[in-house]
Every structure is written in structure tokens, then in C-alpha cells.
Amino acid sequence: PVPFVTAEAWLKYAIAQDPSLDTSKLSLSDFFHLFKQSVNRLTDSLGSDNPDLTGFKNAGGKLLSWHGMADPLIMHGGTVLYWNKLSQKASSQAELDSFYRLFLAPGAGHCFGGVGPNPMEPLSALVDWVEKGISPDTLFAETTMSGKSVSRNLCPYPSTLQHDGKGDVNSAKSFTCTQ
């Protein structure tokens, strides 16, 4: 089997720092050793699990995240776990919503692609939130499948999309956000 190129490069260059490392010969024990090494070496500079965004929030920061649920590189469960940590730290859902919104995109890949609609203007939504105070209640996403447009208004997590049961399954208008 051919190793997943991104993971293989990470192990060779970032962790082991050995371009000649033959990842096909790693034992499970070797892999876990390298994983632990990566956590110890890189968490301070690359770690993203600290839920203390107090300074960011107090400075007026706004964080808009979207994650493709078919992302083959970074699983969306980690992003949901981070949202959960932030939610536990916040005094209420309203406090969390005041500075952070997460939108999950069913079928979307890593930053683009996949079989599901991808957000079309997430940066514009963030700019409107920061500069105009218009918080995004949904995030418009679209793709073309078999020559047909498929759109969704992605919901802020933990809400999920629900089809109305009668409208066009390819149209965002046929879906609502539900808890």
C-alpha cells in the first residue's frame, strides 16, 4: 500500500527530520513514539486545543470556522471537540456565539472539493461580522454536481440542516437549521 503522502511527509520532515525514513517499515510502536514526539515538540507552536480565547474575545475578535465533513486530511470531529471546549468555558451559548461560529459542511472536502457544497464567501461573512456587526446566522455553500447546482445555507453548530420534506433537495431554500 502507498502511504498517505501528507502524513508521510509530516512524519519524515517535521517529526523525525529524516527524509530517508521509510514509513512503510514503521511498527505501531514506532508510529506511537513519533506521534508522542510530535505532541511534545510542536504543541506549543502548532497546538490548537487551548480553549482560552479570553484575550481574543475581549479585544473584539471574531472567529468564523467552517469544516468540510468529508475532509480527508483533518477530521471535523477535532473542530467539534474544540467548539465543545469553548462552549464549556463560555458562560452561555450567547457568549460563545458573540465571538465564535462554527459551520459544518456535509460532503465538503479539505478547504474545497468533495461531493457537498462548499462555502462561497466565508471571508465576506467574517468581514461583515467584524466591520458591520452582522453575525452570520448561516453560511451559503454551493457546488455543481452532474451539471446541476446544489446549494445549502450551512447552520452554525450545534444546529444541523433539516430538509423540509417537500422542496428541491438541491436547493438551500428547502432546508432549515434545527437544534
PDB file of C-alpha atoms in Angstrom:
ATOM      1  CA  PRO A   1       0.000   0.000   0.000  1.00  0.00           C
ATOM      2  CA  VAL A   2       1.032   3.598  -0.634  1.00  0.00           C
ATOM      3  CA  PRO A   3       1.238   5.772   2.487  1.00  0.00           C
ATOM      4  CA  PHE A   4      -0.912   8.882   2.753  1.00  0.00           C
ATOM      5  CA  VAL A   5       1.511  11.467   1.358  1.00  0.00           C
ATOM      6  CA  THR A   6       0.639  14.267   3.806  1.00  0.00           C
ATOM      7  CA  ALA A   7       1.048  12.073   6.872  1.00  0.00           C
ATOM      8  CA  GLU A   8       4.210  10.525   5.491  1.00  0.00           C
ATOM      9  CA  ALA A   9       5.757  13.947   4.825  1.00  0.00           C
ATOM     10  CA  TRP A  10       4.771  15.092   8.321  1.00  0.00           C
ATOM     11  CA  LEU A  11       6.493  12.104   9.905  1.00  0.00           C
ATOM     12  CA  LYS A  12       9.614  12.349   7.727  1.00  0.00           C
ATOM     13  CA  TYR A  13      10.251  16.074   7.681  1.00  0.00           C
ATOM     14  CA  ALA A  14       8.510  17.672  10.667  1.00  0.00           C
ATOM     15  CA  ILE A  15       8.833  14.952  13.291  1.00  0.00           C
ATOM     16  CA  ALA A  16      11.705  12.550  12.558  1.00  0.00           C
ATOM     17  CA  GLN A  17      13.510  15.192  10.493  1.00  0.00           C
ATOM     18  CA  ASP A  18      14.823  12.345   8.369  1.00  0.00           C
ATOM     19  CA  PRO A  19      13.924  12.454   4.638  1.00  0.00           C
ATOM     20  CA  SER A  20      15.163   8.885   4.227  1.00  0.00           C
ATOM     21  CA  LEU A  21      12.717   7.486   6.825  1.00  0.00           C
ATOM     22  CA  ASP A  22      10.876   4.519   5.293  1.00  0.00           C
ATOM     23  CA  THR A  23       7.407   4.900   6.780  1.00  0.00           C
ATOM     24  CA  SER A  24       6.276   1.591   5.269  1.00  0.00           C
ATOM     25  CA  LYS A  25       8.532  -0.163   7.770  1.00  0.00           C
ATOM     26  CA  LEU A  26       7.229   1.615  10.899  1.00  0.00           C
ATOM     27  CA  SER A  27       5.802  -0.624  13.576  1.00  0.00           C
ATOM     28  CA  LEU A  28       2.800   0.506  15.592  1.00  0.00           C
ATOM     29  CA  SER A  29       5.223   1.201  18.460  1.00  0.00           C
ATOM     30  CA  ASP A  30       7.405   3.343  16.138  1.00  0.00           C
ATOM     31  CA  PHE A  31       4.361   5.274  14.982  1.00  0.00           C
ATOM     32  CA  PHE A  32       3.197   5.982  18.545  1.00  0.00           C
ATOM     33  CA  HIS A  33       6.713   7.067  19.503  1.00  0.00           C
ATOM     34  CA  LEU A  34       6.790   9.541  16.595  1.00  0.00           C
ATOM     35  CA  PHE A  35       3.301  10.756  17.462  1.00  0.00           C
ATOM     36  CA  LYS A  36       4.330  11.422  21.079  1.00  0.00           C
ATOM     37  CA  GLN A  37       7.418  13.208  19.775  1.00  0.00           C
ATOM     38  CA  SER A  38       5.231  15.448  17.616  1.00  0.00           C
ATOM     39  CA  VAL A  39       2.990  16.318  20.550  1.00  0.00           C
ATOM     40  CA  ASN A  40       5.959  17.141  22.786  1.00  0.00           C
ATOM     41  CA  ARG A  41       7.870  19.090  20.156  1.00  0.00           C
ATOM     42  CA  LEU A  42       5.136  21.007  18.374  1.00  0.00           C
ATOM     43  CA  THR A  43       2.156  21.562  20.665  1.00  0.00           C
ATOM     44  CA  ASP A  44       3.437  24.914  21.930  1.00  0.00           C
ATOM     45  CA  SER A  45       3.863  26.330  18.425  1.00  0.00           C
ATOM     46  CA  LEU A  46       1.172  24.478  16.453  1.00  0.00           C
ATOM     47  CA  GLY A  47      -1.242  23.208  19.084  1.00  0.00           C
ATOM     48  CA  SER A  48      -4.820  24.320  18.673  1.00  0.00           C
ATOM     49  CA  ASP A  49      -6.679  22.872  21.608  1.00  0.00           C
ATOM     50  CA  ASN A  50      -6.400  25.691  24.179  1.00  0.00           C
ATOM     51  CA  PRO A  51      -9.966  26.927  24.720  1.00  0.00           C
ATOM     52  CA  ASP A  52      -8.914  30.151  26.454  1.00  0.00           C
ATOM     53  CA  LEU A  53      -9.754  32.812  23.891  1.00  0.00           C
ATOM     54  CA  THR A  54     -10.486  35.421  26.571  1.00  0.00           C
ATOM     55  CA  GLY A  55      -7.924  37.920  25.281  1.00  0.00           C
ATOM     56  CA  PHE A  56      -9.093  37.451  21.694  1.00  0.00           C
ATOM     57  CA  LYS A  57     -12.749  37.893  22.692  1.00  0.00           C
ATOM     58  CA  ASN A  58     -12.042  40.892  24.931  1.00  0.00           C
ATOM     59  CA  ALA A  59     -10.156  42.577  22.081  1.00  0.00           C
ATOM     60  CA  GLY A  60     -13.311  42.317  19.955  1.00  0.00           C
ATOM     61  CA  GLY A  61     -12.071  39.344  17.921  1.00  0.00           C
ATOM     62  CA  LYS A  62     -14.464  37.264  15.852  1.00  0.00           C
ATOM     63  CA  LEU A  63     -13.668  33.720  14.758  1.00  0.00           C
ATOM     64  CA  LEU A  64     -15.599  32.070  11.942  1.00  0.00           C
ATOM     65  CA  SER A  65     -14.690  28.446  11.208  1.00  0.00           C
ATOM     66  CA  TRP A  66     -16.094  26.083   8.647  1.00  0.00           C
ATOM     67  CA  HIS A  67     -15.097  22.486   8.252  1.00  0.00           C
ATOM     68  CA  GLY A  68     -15.878  20.025   5.485  1.00  0.00           C
ATOM     69  CA  MET A  69     -17.330  16.867   6.959  1.00  0.00           C
ATOM     70  CA  ALA A  70     -15.664  14.823   4.188  1.00  0.00           C
ATOM     71  CA  ASP A  71     -12.233  16.345   4.817  1.00  0.00           C
ATOM     72  CA  PRO A  72      -9.735  13.507   4.325  1.00  0.00           C
ATOM     73  CA  LEU A  73      -6.862  15.438   5.957  1.00  0.00           C
ATOM     74  CA  ILE A  74      -8.307  16.867   9.159  1.00  0.00           C
ATOM     75  CA  MET A  75     -11.342  15.205  10.675  1.00  0.00           C
ATOM     76  CA  HIS A  76     -14.175  17.560  11.579  1.00  0.00           C
ATOM     77  CA  GLY A  77     -14.562  15.821  14.943  1.00  0.00           C
ATOM     78  CA  GLY A  78     -11.478  17.662  16.216  1.00  0.00           C
ATOM     79  CA  THR A  79     -13.029  21.003  15.306  1.00  0.00           C
ATOM     80  CA  VAL A  80     -16.261  19.979  17.036  1.00  0.00           C
ATOM     81  CA  LEU A  81     -14.233  18.926  20.090  1.00  0.00           C
ATOM     82  CA  TYR A  82     -12.643  22.394  20.166  1.00  0.00           C
ATOM     83  CA  TRP A  83     -16.098  24.022  19.870  1.00  0.00           C
ATOM     84  CA  ASN A  84     -17.241  21.859  22.800  1.00  0.00           C
ATOM     85  CA  LYS A  85     -14.271  23.031  24.905  1.00  0.00           C
ATOM     86  CA  LEU A  86     -15.074  26.654  24.092  1.00  0.00           C
ATOM     87  CA  SER A  87     -18.739  26.039  24.890  1.00  0.00           C
ATOM     88  CA  GLN A  88     -17.874  24.581  28.296  1.00  0.00           C
ATOM     89  CA  LYS A  89     -15.671  27.588  29.069  1.00  0.00           C
ATOM     90  CA  ALA A  90     -18.306  30.141  27.981  1.00  0.00           C
ATOM     91  CA  SER A  91     -20.903  31.318  30.466  1.00  0.00           C
ATOM     92  CA  SER A  92     -23.657  30.743  27.890  1.00  0.00           C
ATOM     93  CA  GLN A  93     -24.315  29.879  24.267  1.00  0.00           C
ATOM     94  CA  ALA A  94     -24.961  33.576  23.637  1.00  0.00           C
ATOM     95  CA  GLU A  95     -21.485  34.447  24.937  1.00  0.00           C
ATOM     96  CA  LEU A  96     -19.853  31.885  22.658  1.00  0.00           C
ATOM     97  CA  ASP A  97     -21.954  32.998  19.674  1.00  0.00           C
ATOM     98  CA  SER A  98     -20.878  36.596  20.290  1.00  0.00           C
ATOM     99  CA  PHE A  99     -17.348  35.844  19.034  1.00  0.00           C
ATOM    100  CA  TYR A 100     -17.187  32.319  17.568  1.00  0.00           C
ATOM    101  CA  ARG A 101     -19.241  30.479  14.969  1.00  0.00           C
ATOM    102  CA  LEU A 102     -18.570  27.024  13.541  1.00  0.00           C
ATOM    103  CA  PHE A 103     -20.250  25.815  10.340  1.00  0.00           C
ATOM    104  CA  LEU A 104     -20.015  22.173   9.279  1.00  0.00           C
ATOM    105  CA  ALA A 105     -20.305  21.462   5.552  1.00  0.00           C
ATOM    106  CA  PRO A 106     -21.704  17.975   4.826  1.00  0.00           C
ATOM    107  CA  GLY A 107     -19.842  16.324   1.955  1.00  0.00           C
ATOM    108  CA  ALA A 108     -17.297  19.132   1.581  1.00  0.00           C
ATOM    109  CA  GLY A 109     -13.601  18.275   1.454  1.00  0.00           C
ATOM    110  CA  HIS A 110     -10.481  19.995   2.752  1.00  0.00           C
ATOM    111  CA  CYS A 111     -10.907  23.728   2.033  1.00  0.00           C
ATOM    112  CA  PHE A 112     -12.781  22.879  -1.196  1.00  0.00           C
ATOM    113  CA  GLY A 113     -13.992  19.958  -3.215  1.00  0.00           C
ATOM    114  CA  GLY A 114     -15.705  16.841  -2.035  1.00  0.00           C
ATOM    115  CA  VAL A 115     -19.242  15.930  -3.019  1.00  0.00           C
ATOM    116  CA  GLY A 116     -21.037  18.554  -0.948  1.00  0.00           C
ATOM    117  CA  PRO A 117     -21.473  22.309  -1.237  1.00  0.00           C
ATOM    118  CA  ASN A 118     -18.555  24.495  -0.127  1.00  0.00           C
ATOM    119  CA  PRO A 119     -18.947  27.933   1.490  1.00  0.00           C
ATOM    120  CA  MET A 120     -18.808  30.601  -1.203  1.00  0.00           C
ATOM    121  CA  GLU A 121     -17.873  33.773   0.699  1.00  0.00           C
ATOM    122  CA  PRO A 122     -16.785  32.906   4.251  1.00  0.00           C
ATOM    123  CA  LEU A 123     -14.332  35.812   4.379  1.00  0.00           C
ATOM    124  CA  SER A 124     -17.091  38.261   3.394  1.00  0.00           C
ATOM    125  CA  ALA A 125     -19.259  36.872   6.201  1.00  0.00           C
ATOM    126  CA  LEU A 126     -16.391  37.394   8.659  1.00  0.00           C
ATOM    127  CA  VAL A 127     -15.741  40.935   7.402  1.00  0.00           C
ATOM    128  CA  ASP A 128     -19.454  41.806   7.765  1.00  0.00           C
ATOM    129  CA  TRP A 129     -19.386  40.416  11.297  1.00  0.00           C
ATOM    130  CA  VAL A 130     -16.267  42.364  12.284  1.00  0.00           C
ATOM    131  CA  GLU A 131     -16.934  45.614  10.451  1.00  0.00           C
ATOM    132  CA  LYS A 132     -20.742  45.837  10.431  1.00  0.00           C
ATOM    133  CA  GLY A 133     -21.694  43.742  13.455  1.00  0.00           C
ATOM    134  CA  ILE A 134     -23.748  41.374  11.274  1.00  0.00           C
ATOM    135  CA  SER A 135     -23.173  37.931  12.765  1.00  0.00           C
ATOM    136  CA  PRO A 136     -23.586  35.052  10.308  1.00  0.00           C
ATOM    137  CA  ASP A 137     -26.718  33.040  11.067  1.00  0.00           C
ATOM    138  CA  THR A 138     -25.977  30.804   8.078  1.00  0.00           C
ATOM    139  CA  LEU A 139     -23.119  30.413   5.624  1.00  0.00           C
ATOM    140  CA  PHE A 140     -24.092  29.994   1.967  1.00  0.00           C
ATOM    141  CA  ALA A 141     -22.475  27.000   0.261  1.00  0.00           C
ATOM    142  CA  GLU A 142     -22.728  25.759  -3.292  1.00  0.00           C
ATOM    143  CA  THR A 143     -21.335  23.202  -5.722  1.00  0.00           C
ATOM    144  CA  THR A 144     -22.173  21.720  -9.103  1.00  0.00           C
ATOM    145  CA  MET A 145     -22.915  18.014  -9.334  1.00  0.00           C
ATOM    146  CA  SER A 146     -23.686  16.335 -12.641  1.00  0.00           C
ATOM    147  CA  GLY A 147     -24.206  19.770 -14.186  1.00  0.00           C
ATOM    148  CA  LYS A 148     -26.741  20.742 -11.530  1.00  0.00           C
ATOM    149  CA  SER A 149     -26.326  23.431  -8.873  1.00  0.00           C
ATOM    150  CA  VAL A 150     -26.551  22.196  -5.269  1.00  0.00           C
ATOM    151  CA  SER A 151     -26.767  24.796  -2.505  1.00  0.00           C
ATOM    152  CA  ARG A 152     -27.132  24.890   1.256  1.00  0.00           C
ATOM    153  CA  ASN A 153     -27.280  27.528   3.958  1.00  0.00           C
ATOM    154  CA  LEU A 154     -24.916  25.928   6.456  1.00  0.00           C
ATOM    155  CA  CYS A 155     -26.034  26.173  10.059  1.00  0.00           C
ATOM    156  CA  PRO A 156     -23.992  27.377  12.989  1.00  0.00           C
ATOM    157  CA  TYR A 157     -23.024  24.392  15.116  1.00  0.00           C
ATOM    158  CA  PRO A 158     -24.665  22.718  17.038  1.00  0.00           C
ATOM    159  CA  SER A 159     -27.646  23.304  14.726  1.00  0.00           C
ATOM    160  CA  THR A 160     -27.995  20.951  11.784  1.00  0.00           C
ATOM    161  CA  LEU A 161     -29.606  21.142   8.362  1.00  0.00           C
ATOM    162  CA  GLN A 162     -33.021  19.561   8.000  1.00  0.00           C
ATOM    163  CA  HIS A 163     -34.868  19.119   4.716  1.00  0.00           C
ATOM    164  CA  ASP A 164     -38.453  20.389   4.730  1.00  0.00           C
ATOM    165  CA  GLY A 165     -39.670  17.096   3.248  1.00  0.00           C
ATOM    166  CA  LYS A 166     -41.111  18.529   0.077  1.00  0.00           C
ATOM    167  CA  GLY A 167     -38.781  21.037  -1.598  1.00  0.00           C
ATOM    168  CA  ASP A 168     -35.944  20.540  -4.067  1.00  0.00           C
ATOM    169  CA  VAL A 169     -33.147  18.605  -2.316  1.00  0.00           C
ATOM    170  CA  ASN A 170     -30.614  20.622  -4.327  1.00  0.00           C
ATOM    171  CA  SER A 171     -31.853  23.999  -3.091  1.00  0.00           C
ATOM    172  CA  ALA A 172     -30.816  25.757   0.104  1.00  0.00           C
ATOM    173  CA  LYS A 173     -34.398  27.099   0.334  1.00  0.00           C
ATOM    174  CA  SER A 174     -35.648  23.576   1.142  1.00  0.00           C
ATOM    175  CA  PHE A 175     -33.570  23.299   4.335  1.00  0.00           C
ATOM    176  CA  THR A 176     -33.743  24.890   7.764  1.00  0.00           C
ATOM    177  CA  CYS A 177     -31.455  24.894  10.771  1.00  0.00           C
ATOM    178  CA  THR A 178     -32.700  22.819  13.684  1.00  0.00           C
ATOM    179  CA  GLN A 179     -31.350  22.082  17.136  1.00  0.00           C
TER     180      GLN A 179
END
